[in-house]
Amino acid sequence: MVRRLRVFTALAVLFSASTLHATPTETGQVRGLKAPAEIIIDRWGLAHIYAANTHDAYFLQGYNVARDRLWQIDLWRKRGLGLLSESFGETHLEQDRAARLFLYRGDMKSEWRRYGPGAQGNYEAFVAGINAYVDEVRAGKKPVPREFAITDSKPARWRAEDVVRIRTHALVMNADSEIQRARLVCKGGLDAARVTERLYPDHTPQVPEGLDPCTIDANVMDDYALATGPVNFDTLTEVAEALPDDVKDGSNNWVIAGSRTTTGRPILANDPHRALTVPSLRYVVHIEAPGLSLIGAGEPGVPGISFGHNGKGAFGLTIFSTDQEDVYVYETQPGRPNAYRYRGQWEKMRVVRERIAVKGGKPVSVDLRFTRHGPDIHRSPKDNRAYAVRSVWSEPGTSAYAAASWLANAASWEDFRKAADHWGTPPLNLIWAGPDGAIGWTAAGLAPVRPNWDGLMPVPGDGRYEWNGFHAPRNLPSVKDPAQGWIATANERNVPEDYPADVPLGFEFADRSRYERLAQLFSGRERVSVADAAAMQMDIRDLSALRLLALLNETKGWDEDSAQALDLLRGWNGDMRADSAAAAIAGTWLASHLGAALVAHAVAPDAQPLAPRVSADAALRILETRDAVLGPDAAATTQTVLRESLSTTLDELRRRLGPQMKSWTWGAVHTLELKPPFGTLLRADELKAMTIGPQPVGGSGTTVALAMPGKDLAAIHGPSVRIVMDVGDWDKSVFMNMPGQSADASSPHYRDFLPGWLAGEFAPMTYTRPAVEKVAERVISLTPGR
């Protein structure tokens, strides 16, 4: 009830705020703008852009995001294009070279054709708006974000093709896990793979014919990690680098038919999970022009929105774990490492020489090598081997979220399906709700057809393992207007029961904990309101923890400490509250110790150093089923694993929180602290001013309100944005963007969403002009400049 009132309190602000005529107004001229326009910034930092034409709408989206996030998007572009060295020096040469390996290098006409009507012009307008703001900054007309002074760098100008050629900001899978799995299987066999990861559906990975897993080099993925990783300033390691090995980027979303809501209209909710950073990875914006109306969240450096609504329908997304990558291992010709064996012949790699500009030094020339499958990411000349990644990234139309351009004017289920047909990356669960009452879901994204292997390990690059095109988009699973009146996705394997079993789109789905909890919440309500849906996004009941408790039903404790811990757990409902001692024990146990103890007993000693951090789902499944890897007395081994892992859990908590078990709290170890990515370049007082937290946090890696603990149990991964939309009465929609809309630490919108993110206080996502005017904080009135 408290959370419901907090949602309504936020909505009530609509009717008490000042009117637009009393709002502070700024005026200015902007070169490149075609007609007078207006940006209304509301009290939550959401920019509402009103333009006279589509060009100006996208132009001002770029201009406005540069106003709020210039350092972030400038770094995004430089990292993606491999231009870091030009601004930050030679220490970034290797990352620049790696990033360039994965740029789209195909035909740009084919690329633009894959996106929505007018996309190229919209991208050109968007980057023109960014450039207009960059020019003003460089001319001294606008303040230079402090990050540029700290790093002694300058913002750069953009081209439209820069945005779509960058591929490494997309979430695709599973090249890295192929290498990890093969090396683990070498030392521990297929049983070791089963212990450390649960596949959906149940499946034993196949070692491809011709592959010796023991020949895979340890550092094969170094270039890939550099290309897709964050920018490292000095010795700073960003939070994204601390993600545990088993994290799969994901999200929750659900859509509810009008027959199941309190209003009779559909409700669509979405809360995508990513690394928790400052500034936020996403930006919420509202753009209006004749023939164009969009409000929602997207990537700051990409025009339009990825999820939200267009006044005609609402759409949302989560990751659907389609396998979109493969690692190829080649035999190279002795003495000619650029030649590799393919179908009985020696085939030359294509070599592209590029020059990388270096700040304070001379340009450096680098050779980028490509096989027929993709970029050469590693070579072992002494062993006559080379490795390449084949990814859907090389296909036209696979720039991250760019296919959302098809959703900009979607007005029906068929329009929505057409958008899904064009989706490239990341692989998604797309959901839809229209004012006509239609709701639906479809898997989307390029899905390679592998005729003779499962995609779970590297394959020889000799011609035996080739993609046979892609699955037809309309053959991917989908559901429209289900009888139960709701659809939810939480990165689990959610294909319908009648979907063909011989179409393996992927195996590395998340466990079903969040989905099953959502199903419980829906089954407990006959009708759902916007406030109810918002409260569901804040739910912290951990079904994985309850699975752990079920394993302890007959356990009385092995000593006084463990008996006390089990007593606390048995009186607990599974809510991962920040102030809970039971949550501290269960959360630490599942995140850090259960899997480690299982590996010690069920994985061969030589393979244990190669075992990734074991997911709670995988460990619980092995123990629940008394899997054969536990040995001849599986029940006894289960008790040993539980006893040893609980003991190390209690040792850790006692060391960190003191001897009094009842005084322990989950939030004392599970904290959120956000620091800027260039923190090591700041003085201590400057870093403190720009740091958010530490703050106690509830939830876990398997709760709907996800707060994934890292290796030290700090929360590092969770909802970047939360949105709940009342489809058809759009002003009743609510949102939050954690920690805030602005990247400027001196702005009130740098961290103003943090309290709401923790407590479930949502802001109104106002849409109609009268509602926007009532919550206006300031107005920026712009006219064309010369």
JSON list of N, CA and C in Angstrom, two decimals, residues 259-305:
[
{"chain": "A", "resi": 259, "resn": "SER", "atom": "N", "xyz": [-8.71, -6.42, -20.04]},
{"chain": "A", "resi": 259, "resn": "SER", "atom": "CA", "xyz": [-9.58, -7.28, -19.25]},
{"chain": "A", "resi": 259, "resn": "SER", "atom": "C", "xyz": [-9.02, -7.58, -17.88]},
{"chain": "A", "resi": 260, "resn": "ARG", "atom": "N", "xyz": [-7.71, -7.31, -17.68]},
{"chain": "A", "resi": 260, "resn": "ARG", "atom": "CA", "xyz": [-7.06, -7.60, -16.40]},
{"chain": "A", "resi": 260, "resn": "ARG", "atom": "C", "xyz": [-6.60, -6.34, -15.68]},
{"chain": "A", "resi": 261, "resn": "THR", "atom": "N", "xyz": [-7.01, -5.14, -16.16]},
{"chain": "A", "resi": 261, "resn": "THR", "atom": "CA", "xyz": [-6.58, -3.90, -15.51]},
{"chain": "A", "resi": 261, "resn": "THR", "atom": "C", "xyz": [-7.76, -3.19, -14.88]},
{"chain": "A", "resi": 262, "resn": "THR", "atom": "N", "xyz": [-7.47, -2.29, -13.97]},
{"chain": "A", "resi": 262, "resn": "THR", "atom": "CA", "xyz": [-8.52, -1.55, -13.27]},
{"chain": "A", "resi": 262, "resn": "THR", "atom": "C", "xyz": [-9.17, -0.51, -14.17]},
{"chain": "A", "resi": 263, "resn": "THR", "atom": "N", "xyz": [-8.50, -0.13, -15.25]},
{"chain": "A", "resi": 263, "resn": "THR", "atom": "CA", "xyz": [-9.02, 0.93, -16.13]},
{"chain": "A", "resi": 263, "resn": "THR", "atom": "C", "xyz": [-9.71, 0.37, -17.36]},
{"chain": "A", "resi": 264, "resn": "GLY", "atom": "N", "xyz": [-9.50, -0.90, -17.65]},
{"chain": "A", "resi": 264, "resn": "GLY", "atom": "CA", "xyz": [-10.01, -1.46, -18.90]},
{"chain": "A", "resi": 264, "resn": "GLY", "atom": "C", "xyz": [-9.10, -1.18, -20.08]},
{"chain": "A", "resi": 265, "resn": "ARG", "atom": "N", "xyz": [-7.97, -0.51, -19.82]},
{"chain": "A", "resi": 265, "resn": "ARG", "atom": "CA", "xyz": [-6.98, -0.25, -20.87]},
{"chain": "A", "resi": 265, "resn": "ARG", "atom": "C", "xyz": [-5.74, -1.10, -20.61]},
{"chain": "A", "resi": 266, "resn": "PRO", "atom": "N", "xyz": [-4.98, -1.44, -21.65]},
{"chain": "A", "resi": 266, "resn": "PRO", "atom": "CA", "xyz": [-3.74, -2.19, -21.42]},
{"chain": "A", "resi": 266, "resn": "PRO", "atom": "C", "xyz": [-2.73, -1.37, -20.62]},
{"chain": "A", "resi": 267, "resn": "ILE", "atom": "N", "xyz": [-1.87, -2.07, -19.94]},
{"chain": "A", "resi": 267, "resn": "ILE", "atom": "CA", "xyz": [-0.72, -1.48, -19.23]},
{"chain": "A", "resi": 267, "resn": "ILE", "atom": "C", "xyz": [0.53, -2.19, -19.73]},
{"chain": "A", "resi": 268, "resn": "LEU", "atom": "N", "xyz": [1.58, -1.42, -20.01]},
{"chain": "A", "resi": 268, "resn": "LEU", "atom": "CA", "xyz": [2.86, -2.00, -20.42]},
{"chain": "A", "resi": 268, "resn": "LEU", "atom": "C", "xyz": [3.95, -1.48, -19.48]},
{"chain": "A", "resi": 269, "resn": "ALA", "atom": "N", "xyz": [4.73, -2.39, -18.92]},
{"chain": "A", "resi": 269, "resn": "ALA", "atom": "CA", "xyz": [5.80, -2.04, -17.99]},
{"chain": "A", "resi": 269, "resn": "ALA", "atom": "C", "xyz": [7.12, -2.60, -18.49]},
{"chain": "A", "resi": 270, "resn": "ASN", "atom": "N", "xyz": [8.21, -1.86, -18.24]},
{"chain": "A", "resi": 270, "resn": "ASN", "atom": "CA", "xyz": [9.53, -2.26, -18.72]},
{"chain": "A", "resi": 270, "resn": "ASN", "atom": "C", "xyz": [10.59, -1.73, -17.77]},
{"chain": "A", "resi": 271, "resn": "ASP", "atom": "N", "xyz": [11.54, -2.57, -17.39]},
{"chain": "A", "resi": 271, "resn": "ASP", "atom": "CA", "xyz": [12.68, -2.11, -16.58]},
{"chain": "A", "resi": 271, "resn": "ASP", "atom": "C", "xyz": [13.93, -2.87, -16.99]},
{"chain": "A", "resi": 272, "resn": "PRO", "atom": "N", "xyz": [14.63, -2.37, -18.02]},
{"chain": "A", "resi": 272, "resn": "PRO", "atom": "CA", "xyz": [15.83, -3.05, -18.52]},
{"chain": "A", "resi": 272, "resn": "PRO", "atom": "C", "xyz": [16.98, -2.96, -17.52]},
{"chain": "A", "resi": 273, "resn": "HIS", "atom": "N", "xyz": [17.72, -4.06, -17.40]},
{"chain": "A", "resi": 273, "resn": "HIS", "atom": "CA", "xyz": [18.83, -4.16, -16.45]},
{"chain": "A", "resi": 273, "resn": "HIS", "atom": "C", "xyz": [20.16, -4.02, -17.16]},
{"chain": "A", "resi": 274, "resn": "ARG", "atom": "N", "xyz": [20.98, -3.15, -16.64]},
{"chain": "A", "resi": 274, "resn": "ARG", "atom": "CA", "xyz": [22.34, -2.98, -17.15]},
{"chain": "A", "resi": 274, "resn": "ARG", "atom": "C", "xyz": [23.25, -2.64, -15.98]},
{"chain": "A", "resi": 275, "resn": "ALA", "atom": "N", "xyz": [24.54, -2.49, -16.27]},
{"chain": "A", "resi": 275, "resn": "ALA", "atom": "CA", "xyz": [25.46, -2.03, -15.24]},
{"chain": "A", "resi": 275, "resn": "ALA", "atom": "C", "xyz": [24.98, -0.69, -14.69]},
{"chain": "A", "resi": 276, "resn": "LEU", "atom": "N", "xyz": [25.01, -0.56, -13.37]},
{"chain": "A", "resi": 276, "resn": "LEU", "atom": "CA", "xyz": [24.57, 0.68, -12.72]},
{"chain": "A", "resi": 276, "resn": "LEU", "atom": "C", "xyz": [25.73, 1.67, -12.73]},
{"chain": "A", "resi": 277, "resn": "THR", "atom": "N", "xyz": [25.53, 2.79, -13.41]},
{"chain": "A", "resi": 277, "resn": "THR", "atom": "CA", "xyz": [26.60, 3.75, -13.61]},
{"chain": "A", "resi": 277, "resn": "THR", "atom": "C", "xyz": [26.09, 5.17, -13.41]},
{"chain": "A", "resi": 278, "resn": "VAL", "atom": "N", "xyz": [27.03, 6.09, -13.31]},
{"chain": "A", "resi": 278, "resn": "VAL", "atom": "CA", "xyz": [26.71, 7.50, -13.35]},
{"chain": "A", "resi": 278, "resn": "VAL", "atom": "C", "xyz": [27.57, 8.12, -14.44]},
{"chain": "A", "resi": 279, "resn": "PRO", "atom": "N", "xyz": [26.99, 8.81, -15.45]},
{"chain": "A", "resi": 279, "resn": "PRO", "atom": "CA", "xyz": [25.54, 8.99, -15.59]},
{"chain": "A", "resi": 279, "resn": "PRO", "atom": "C", "xyz": [24.86, 7.69, -16.01]},
{"chain": "A", "resi": 280, "resn": "SER", "atom": "N", "xyz": [23.53, 7.73, -15.98]},
{"chain": "A", "resi": 280, "resn": "SER", "atom": "CA", "xyz": [22.76, 6.57, -16.38]},
{"chain": "A", "resi": 280, "resn": "SER", "atom": "C", "xyz": [23.10, 6.16, -17.80]},
{"chain": "A", "resi": 281, "resn": "LEU", "atom": "N", "xyz": [23.02, 4.86, -18.07]},
{"chain": "A", "resi": 281, "resn": "LEU", "atom": "CA", "xyz": [23.29, 4.37, -19.42]},
{"chain": "A", "resi": 281, "resn": "LEU", "atom": "C", "xyz": [22.23, 4.81, -20.41]},
{"chain": "A", "resi": 282, "resn": "ARG", "atom": "N", "xyz": [21.06, 5.20, -19.91]},
{"chain": "A", "resi": 282, "resn": "ARG", "atom": "CA", "xyz": [19.97, 5.56, -20.82]},
{"chain": "A", "resi": 282, "resn": "ARG", "atom": "C", "xyz": [19.47, 6.97, -20.51]},
{"chain": "A", "resi": 283, "resn": "TYR", "atom": "N", "xyz": [18.72, 7.50, -21.48]},
{"chain": "A", "resi": 283, "resn": "TYR", "atom": "CA", "xyz": [18.22, 8.86, -21.38]},
{"chain": "A", "resi": 283, "resn": "TYR", "atom": "C", "xyz": [16.75, 8.86, -21.80]},
{"chain": "A", "resi": 284, "resn": "VAL", "atom": "N", "xyz": [15.91, 9.52, -21.02]},
{"chain": "A", "resi": 284, "resn": "VAL", "atom": "CA", "xyz": [14.48, 9.59, -21.32]},
{"chain": "A", "resi": 284, "resn": "VAL", "atom": "C", "xyz": [14.18, 10.94, -21.96]},
{"chain": "A", "resi": 285, "resn": "VAL", "atom": "N", "xyz": [13.42, 10.93, -23.05]},
{"chain": "A", "resi": 285, "resn": "VAL", "atom": "CA", "xyz": [13.16, 12.14, -23.81]},
{"chain": "A", "resi": 285, "resn": "VAL", "atom": "C", "xyz": [11.78, 12.07, -24.43]},
{"chain": "A", "resi": 286, "resn": "HIS", "atom": "N", "xyz": [11.23, 13.23, -24.76]},
{"chain": "A", "resi": 286, "resn": "HIS", "atom": "CA", "xyz": [9.94, 13.37, -25.42]},
{"chain": "A", "resi": 286, "resn": "HIS", "atom": "C", "xyz": [10.13, 14.29, -26.61]},
{"chain": "A", "resi": 287, "resn": "ILE", "atom": "N", "xyz": [9.79, 13.83, -27.82]},
{"chain": "A", "resi": 287, "resn": "ILE", "atom": "CA", "xyz": [9.93, 14.67, -29.01]},
{"chain": "A", "resi": 287, "resn": "ILE", "atom": "C", "xyz": [8.60, 14.71, -29.76]},
{"chain": "A", "resi": 288, "resn": "GLU", "atom": "N", "xyz": [8.23, 15.93, -30.17]},
{"chain": "A", "resi": 288, "resn": "GLU", "atom": "CA", "xyz": [6.97, 16.17, -30.87]},
{"chain": "A", "resi": 288, "resn": "GLU", "atom": "C", "xyz": [7.21, 17.03, -32.11]},
{"chain": "A", "resi": 289, "resn": "ALA", "atom": "N", "xyz": [6.61, 16.60, -33.21]},
{"chain": "A", "resi": 289, "resn": "ALA", "atom": "CA", "xyz": [6.59, 17.36, -34.46]},
{"chain": "A", "resi": 289, "resn": "ALA", "atom": "C", "xyz": [5.43, 16.84, -35.28]},
{"chain": "A", "resi": 290, "resn": "PRO", "atom": "N", "xyz": [4.97, 17.57, -36.28]},
{"chain": "A", "resi": 290, "resn": "PRO", "atom": "CA", "xyz": [3.91, 17.03, -37.13]},
{"chain": "A", "resi": 290, "resn": "PRO", "atom": "C", "xyz": [4.29, 15.67, -37.70]},
{"chain": "A", "resi": 291, "resn": "GLY", "atom": "N", "xyz": [3.48, 14.65, -37.42]},
{"chain": "A", "resi": 291, "resn": "GLY", "atom": "CA", "xyz": [3.75, 13.31, -37.90]},
{"chain": "A", "resi": 291, "resn": "GLY", "atom": "C", "xyz": [4.71, 12.51, -37.05]},
{"chain": "A", "resi": 292, "resn": "LEU", "atom": "N", "xyz": [5.15, 13.07, -35.93]},
{"chain": "A", "resi": 292, "resn": "LEU", "atom": "CA", "xyz": [6.11, 12.38, -35.06]},
{"chain": "A", "resi": 292, "resn": "LEU", "atom": "C", "xyz": [5.79, 12.66, -33.60]},
{"chain": "A", "resi": 293, "resn": "SER", "atom": "N", "xyz": [5.69, 11.61, -32.81]},
{"chain": "A", "resi": 293, "resn": "SER", "atom": "CA", "xyz": [5.43, 11.77, -31.38]},
{"chain": "A", "resi": 293, "resn": "SER", "atom": "C", "xyz": [6.06, 10.57, -30.66]},
{"chain": "A", "resi": 294, "resn": "LEU", "atom": "N", "xyz": [7.07, 10.84, -29.83]},
{"chain": "A", "resi": 294, "resn": "LEU", "atom": "CA", "xyz": [7.76, 9.76, -29.13]},
{"chain": "A", "resi": 294, "resn": "LEU", "atom": "C", "xyz": [8.09, 10.20, -27.71]},
{"chain": "A", "resi": 295, "resn": "ILE", "atom": "N", "xyz": [7.91, 9.30, -26.76]},
{"chain": "A", "resi": 295, "resn": "ILE", "atom": "CA", "xyz": [8.39, 9.54, -25.40]},
{"chain": "A", "resi": 295, "resn": "ILE", "atom": "C", "xyz": [8.82, 8.20, -24.82]},
{"chain": "A", "resi": 296, "resn": "GLY", "atom": "N", "xyz": [10.00, 8.20, -24.22]},
{"chain": "A", "resi": 296, "resn": "GLY", "atom": "CA", "xyz": [10.51, 6.97, -23.65]},
{"chain": "A", "resi": 296, "resn": "GLY", "atom": "C", "xyz": [12.01, 7.05, -23.51]},
{"chain": "A", "resi": 297, "resn": "ALA", "atom": "N", "xyz": [12.65, 5.89, -23.37]},
{"chain": "A", "resi": 297, "resn": "ALA", "atom": "CA", "xyz": [14.08, 5.82, -23.10]},
{"chain": "A", "resi": 297, "resn": "ALA", "atom": "C", "xyz": [14.83, 5.23, -24.28]},
{"chain": "A", "resi": 298, "resn": "GLY", "atom": "N", "xyz": [16.07, 5.62, -24.39]},
{"chain": "A", "resi": 298, "resn": "GLY", "atom": "CA", "xyz": [16.93, 5.08, -25.42]},
{"chain": "A", "resi": 298, "resn": "GLY", "atom": "C", "xyz": [18.38, 5.28, -25.06]},
{"chain": "A", "resi": 299, "resn": "GLU", "atom": "N", "xyz": [19.26, 4.88, -25.98]},
{"chain": "A", "resi": 299, "resn": "GLU", "atom": "CA", "xyz": [20.69, 5.11, -25.78]},
{"chain": "A", "resi": 299, "resn": "GLU", "atom": "C", "xyz": [20.96, 6.58, -26.07]},
{"chain": "A", "resi": 300, "resn": "PRO", "atom": "N", "xyz": [21.72, 7.27, -25.22]},
{"chain": "A", "resi": 300, "resn": "PRO", "atom": "CA", "xyz": [21.92, 8.71, -25.43]},
{"chain": "A", "resi": 300, "resn": "PRO", "atom": "C", "xyz": [22.48, 9.07, -26.79]},
{"chain": "A", "resi": 301, "resn": "GLY", "atom": "N", "xyz": [23.32, 8.20, -27.36]},
{"chain": "A", "resi": 301, "resn": "GLY", "atom": "CA", "xyz": [23.95, 8.52, -28.64]},
{"chain": "A", "resi": 301, "resn": "GLY", "atom": "C", "xyz": [23.21, 8.05, -29.86]},
{"chain": "A", "resi": 302, "resn": "VAL", "atom": "N", "xyz": [21.94, 7.63, -29.70]},
{"chain": "A", "resi": 302, "resn": "VAL", "atom": "CA", "xyz": [21.15, 7.10, -30.81]},
{"chain": "A", "resi": 302, "resn": "VAL", "atom": "C", "xyz": [19.84, 7.88, -30.89]},
{"chain": "A", "resi": 303, "resn": "PRO", "atom": "N", "xyz": [19.44, 8.35, -32.09]},
{"chain": "A", "resi": 303, "resn": "PRO", "atom": "CA", "xyz": [18.19, 9.10, -32.19]},
{"chain": "A", "resi": 303, "resn": "PRO", "atom": "C", "xyz": [16.96, 8.24, -31.95]},
{"chain": "A", "resi": 304, "resn": "GLY", "atom": "N", "xyz": [15.85, 8.91, -31.56]},
{"chain": "A", "resi": 304, "resn": "GLY", "atom": "CA", "xyz": [14.61, 8.20, -31.28]},
{"chain": "A", "resi": 304, "resn": "GLY", "atom": "C", "xyz": [14.64, 7.59, -29.89]},
{"chain": "A", "resi": 305, "resn": "ILE", "atom": "N", "xyz": [13.79, 6.59, -29.66]},
{"chain": "A", "resi": 305, "resn": "ILE", "atom": "CA", "xyz": [13.75, 5.88, -28.39]},
{"chain": "A", "resi": 305, "resn": "ILE", "atom": "C", "xyz": [13.74, 4.39, -28.67]}
]
